[in-house]
Coordinates of C-alpha atoms in Angstrom, one line a residue:
M1122 CA 101.4 -52.0 11.4
S1123 CA 104.2 -49.7 12.7
T1124 CA 106.2 -50.5 15.8
I1125 CA 108.5 -48.7 18.1
P1126 CA 111.9 -50.3 18.0
H1127 CA 112.6 -50.2 21.8
L1128 CA 109.0 -51.0 22.7
P1129 CA 108.1 -53.9 20.4
N1130 CA 105.0 -54.9 22.5
L1131 CA 103.4 -51.5 22.4
R1132 CA 100.7 -50.6 19.8
P1133 CA 101.6 -47.1 18.7
E1134 CA 98.1 -46.4 17.2
Q1135 CA 96.6 -46.9 20.7
L1136 CA 99.1 -45.0 22.6
D1137 CA 98.2 -41.5 23.9
M1138 CA 101.0 -38.9 24.3
P1139 CA 99.9 -36.8 27.3
T1140 CA 100.2 -33.0 26.9
M1141 CA 99.0 -30.0 29.0
D1142 CA 96.6 -29.1 26.2
K1143 CA 94.8 -32.4 26.5
L1144 CA 94.3 -31.6 30.2
A1145 CA 92.1 -28.6 29.4
Q1146 CA 88.7 -28.8 30.9
Q1147 CA 85.9 -30.2 28.7
G1148 CA 82.1 -29.8 28.8
S1149 CA 79.8 -27.5 30.7
L1150 CA 81.0 -26.6 34.2
A1151 CA 78.4 -24.0 35.0
H1152 CA 76.8 -26.1 37.7
P1153 CA 78.3 -26.2 41.3
P1154 CA 80.5 -29.2 42.1
R1155 CA 78.2 -32.2 43.0
I1156 CA 79.1 -34.1 46.1
L1157 CA 77.4 -37.3 47.4
L1158 CA 77.8 -38.2 51.0
L1159 CA 77.4 -41.7 52.5
Y1160 CA 77.4 -42.6 56.2
G1161 CA 77.5 -46.1 57.8
S1162 CA 75.1 -46.2 60.7
L1163 CA 71.3 -46.6 61.2
R1164 CA 71.3 -45.6 64.9
E1165 CA 69.0 -42.7 66.0
R1166 CA 72.0 -41.0 67.5
S1167 CA 74.5 -41.8 64.8
F1168 CA 77.9 -40.0 65.1
S1169 CA 78.8 -40.9 61.5
R1170 CA 75.6 -39.3 60.4
F1171 CA 76.3 -36.2 62.5
L1172 CA 79.8 -36.0 61.1
T1173 CA 78.5 -36.4 57.6
F1174 CA 76.0 -33.6 58.0
E1175 CA 78.7 -31.4 59.5
A1176 CA 80.9 -32.1 56.4
A1177 CA 77.9 -31.3 54.1
R1178 CA 77.5 -27.8 55.8
I1179 CA 81.2 -27.0 55.1
L1180 CA 80.9 -28.2 51.5
E1181 CA 77.8 -26.1 50.9
H1182 CA 79.6 -23.1 52.3
F1183 CA 82.3 -23.6 49.7
G1184 CA 79.6 -23.7 47.0
A1185 CA 79.0 -27.4 46.4
E1186 CA 75.7 -28.9 45.7
V1187 CA 75.4 -31.8 48.2
R1188 CA 73.2 -34.9 48.5
I1189 CA 73.2 -37.2 51.5
F1190 CA 71.9 -40.8 50.9
D1191 CA 69.9 -42.3 53.7
P1192 CA 70.8 -46.0 54.0
M1193 CA 67.7 -46.9 55.9
D1194 CA 65.7 -49.6 54.0
L1195 CA 68.5 -50.3 51.5
P1196 CA 68.4 -54.1 51.2
M1197 CA 71.5 -56.2 51.4
A1198 CA 73.4 -56.4 48.1
G1199 CA 72.1 -59.2 45.9
S1200 CA 69.0 -59.8 48.0
V1201 CA 66.6 -57.9 45.7
P1202 CA 66.6 -56.9 42.0
E1203 CA 68.5 -53.8 40.9
T1204 CA 65.2 -52.1 40.2
H1205 CA 64.6 -51.7 44.0
P1206 CA 63.8 -48.0 44.6
K1207 CA 66.6 -47.5 47.1
V1208 CA 69.2 -49.2 44.8
V1209 CA 68.0 -47.0 41.9
E1210 CA 68.3 -43.9 44.1
L1211 CA 71.8 -44.7 45.3
R1212 CA 73.1 -45.5 41.8
A1213 CA 71.5 -42.4 40.3
L1214 CA 73.2 -40.3 43.0
S1215 CA 76.5 -41.9 42.3
L1216 CA 76.2 -41.1 38.6
W1217 CA 75.1 -37.5 39.4
S1218 CA 78.1 -36.9 41.7
E1219 CA 81.5 -35.5 40.8
G1220 CA 82.9 -36.3 44.3
Q1221 CA 81.9 -38.4 47.3
V1222 CA 82.4 -38.5 51.0
W1223 CA 82.3 -41.8 52.8
C1224 CA 82.0 -41.8 56.6
S1225 CA 81.7 -44.9 58.8
P1226 CA 82.0 -46.0 62.4
E1227 CA 84.5 -48.6 63.3
R1228 CA 83.0 -52.0 64.2
H1229 CA 85.2 -54.9 65.1
G1230 CA 88.1 -53.2 63.6
A1231 CA 86.4 -52.6 60.2
I1232 CA 83.8 -50.6 58.4
T1233 CA 80.1 -51.4 59.2
A1234 CA 77.9 -53.6 57.1
V1235 CA 75.7 -50.6 56.5
M1236 CA 78.7 -48.8 54.8
K1237 CA 79.9 -51.8 52.9
N1238 CA 76.4 -52.5 51.6
Q1239 CA 76.1 -49.1 50.0
I1240 CA 79.5 -49.4 48.3
D1241 CA 78.6 -53.0 47.2
W1242 CA 75.5 -51.7 45.5
I1243 CA 77.5 -49.2 43.3
P1244 CA 78.7 -51.2 40.3
L1245 CA 82.0 -50.7 38.5
E1246 CA 80.0 -50.6 35.3
Q1247 CA 76.4 -49.9 34.6
G1248 CA 75.9 -50.5 30.9
A1249 CA 78.2 -48.0 29.2
L1250 CA 78.5 -45.9 32.3
R1251 CA 80.8 -46.1 35.3
P1252 CA 79.1 -44.7 38.4
S1253 CA 82.3 -44.3 40.5
Q1254 CA 85.2 -44.0 38.1
G1255 CA 87.0 -40.6 38.0
R1256 CA 85.2 -39.2 41.0
T1257 CA 87.0 -37.7 43.9
L1258 CA 86.6 -39.3 47.3
A1259 CA 87.2 -38.2 50.9
V1260 CA 87.1 -40.7 53.8
M1261 CA 86.2 -40.2 57.4
Q1262 CA 85.6 -42.4 60.4
V1263 CA 84.2 -42.1 64.0
C1264 CA 85.6 -44.2 66.9
G1265 CA 83.9 -45.1 70.1
G1266 CA 87.2 -45.2 71.9
S1267 CA 90.8 -44.3 71.1
Q1268 CA 91.7 -43.1 67.6
S1269 CA 92.0 -45.7 64.9
F1270 CA 92.6 -45.6 61.1
N1271 CA 91.3 -49.1 60.3
V1272 CA 88.1 -47.8 58.6
V1273 CA 89.7 -45.0 56.6
N1274 CA 92.4 -47.4 55.4
T1275 CA 89.8 -49.9 54.3
M1276 CA 87.7 -47.3 52.5
R1277 CA 90.8 -46.1 50.7
L1278 CA 91.3 -49.6 49.4
L1279 CA 87.7 -49.8 48.3
G1280 CA 87.9 -46.3 46.7
R1281 CA 90.9 -47.4 44.7
W1282 CA 89.1 -50.6 43.6
M1283 CA 86.1 -48.4 42.5
R1284 CA 88.6 -46.4 40.4
M1285 CA 88.1 -43.2 42.4
F1286 CA 90.6 -40.5 43.2
T1287 CA 90.9 -40.6 47.0
I1288 CA 92.4 -37.4 48.4
P1289 CA 95.5 -37.6 50.6
N1290 CA 93.8 -36.0 53.7
Q1291 CA 91.3 -37.9 56.0
S1292 CA 89.5 -37.6 59.3
S1293 CA 89.3 -39.9 62.2
V1294 CA 87.4 -38.7 65.3
P1295 CA 88.1 -40.7 68.5
M1296 CA 85.6 -40.9 71.4
A1297 CA 83.0 -39.4 69.1
Y1298 CA 80.4 -39.2 71.9
K1299 CA 82.5 -36.3 73.4
E1300 CA 82.7 -34.4 70.1
F1301 CA 79.0 -33.7 69.4
D1302 CA 76.4 -31.7 71.4
D1303 CA 72.9 -32.8 72.2
E1304 CA 71.7 -31.3 68.8
G1305 CA 74.3 -33.4 66.9
R1306 CA 76.5 -30.5 66.1
M1307 CA 80.3 -31.0 66.3
R1308 CA 82.1 -29.0 69.0
A1309 CA 85.0 -26.8 68.2
S1310 CA 88.2 -28.8 68.4
S1311 CA 91.3 -29.9 66.5
Y1312 CA 89.2 -32.7 65.1
Y1313 CA 86.6 -30.3 63.7
D1314 CA 89.5 -28.3 62.2
R1315 CA 90.7 -31.5 60.5
V1316 CA 87.2 -32.1 59.0
V1317 CA 87.4 -28.6 57.5
D1318 CA 90.8 -29.5 56.1
V1319 CA 89.4 -32.6 54.5
M1320 CA 86.4 -30.9 52.9
E1321 CA 88.5 -28.0 51.7
E1322 CA 90.9 -30.4 50.0
L1323 CA 88.1 -32.5 48.5
F1324 CA 86.5 -29.4 47.1
K1325 CA 89.8 -28.3 45.5
F1326 CA 90.6 -31.7 44.0
T1327 CA 87.0 -31.9 42.7
L1328 CA 87.4 -28.6 40.9
L1329 CA 90.7 -29.8 39.4
M1330 CA 89.1 -33.0 38.2
R1331 CA 86.0 -31.5 36.7
G1332 CA 86.0 -31.7 32.9
R1333 CA 89.2 -33.8 33.0
S1334 CA 88.2 -37.1 34.5
D1335 CA 87.3 -38.8 31.2
Y1336 CA 90.7 -38.1 29.8
L1337 CA 92.5 -39.0 33.0
T1338 CA 90.8 -42.4 33.2
D1339 CA 91.2 -43.2 29.5
R1340 CA 93.5 -46.2 29.5
Y1341 CA 95.8 -47.7 26.9
S1342 CA 94.8 -51.3 27.7
E1343 CA 91.1 -50.5 27.3
R1344 CA 91.7 -48.7 24.0
S1345 CA 93.6 -51.8 22.8
E1346 CA 90.7 -54.1 23.8
R1347 CA 88.1 -51.9 22.1
A1348 CA 90.2 -51.9 18.9
L1349 CA 90.6 -55.7 19.0
R1350 CA 86.8 -56.1 19.5
S1351 CA 86.2 -53.8 16.5
I1352 CA 88.6 -55.9 14.3
N1353 CA 86.9 -59.1 15.4
A1354 CA 83.5 -57.7 14.7
Q1355 CA 84.6 -56.8 11.2
I1356 CA 86.0 -60.2 10.6
D1357 CA 82.7 -61.8 11.8
K1358 CA 80.9 -59.9 9.1
I1359 CA 83.1 -61.2 6.3

């Protein structure tokens, strides 16, 4: 087995040398960008739901195909089999998506149980598939009082753990009860403009990632593990 003199611990046969050519888009990209939106409240007058629907309208205007998951009747993670219809629906939507938007109220300085429960039901691996890896992510929060960033910061951490590409921009809407009319539409304001910024950035990054996410998430350590398993399997056959 060949080695690299100044990198003796590296396996050259598993090392990828990145080039611009390898970043060329792969696969069919004829369909519109697919965006899944999740919100974190079950209230009848839910400002996180209102903000999510507002974001969906903007994304649709850009040309995205959007799906909004309704968290009502989704059981607590681990309380029912994975074959539960709401769990199957959520996981199928995550696999379908190329980008996601997570929007949650802040409760006791953190995301709501409704929001966390949805994320907990999306596994890192589902057989040979990874329902979250390589997807773009935008995070937003609504606040009952003064502006806070606890929720978006927490969701950034979760997005990183789910191996998603979280965009730099984000939205936090303080005193949300003032920002929406009786019909649940967001009023014109600098906060609305920021939501447009976030959706615009998400759409751009999703376009950049499409057809490239498999290559961008292909890791040296995982290639090495697969090669070792293959060698061990061959030894077992001897």
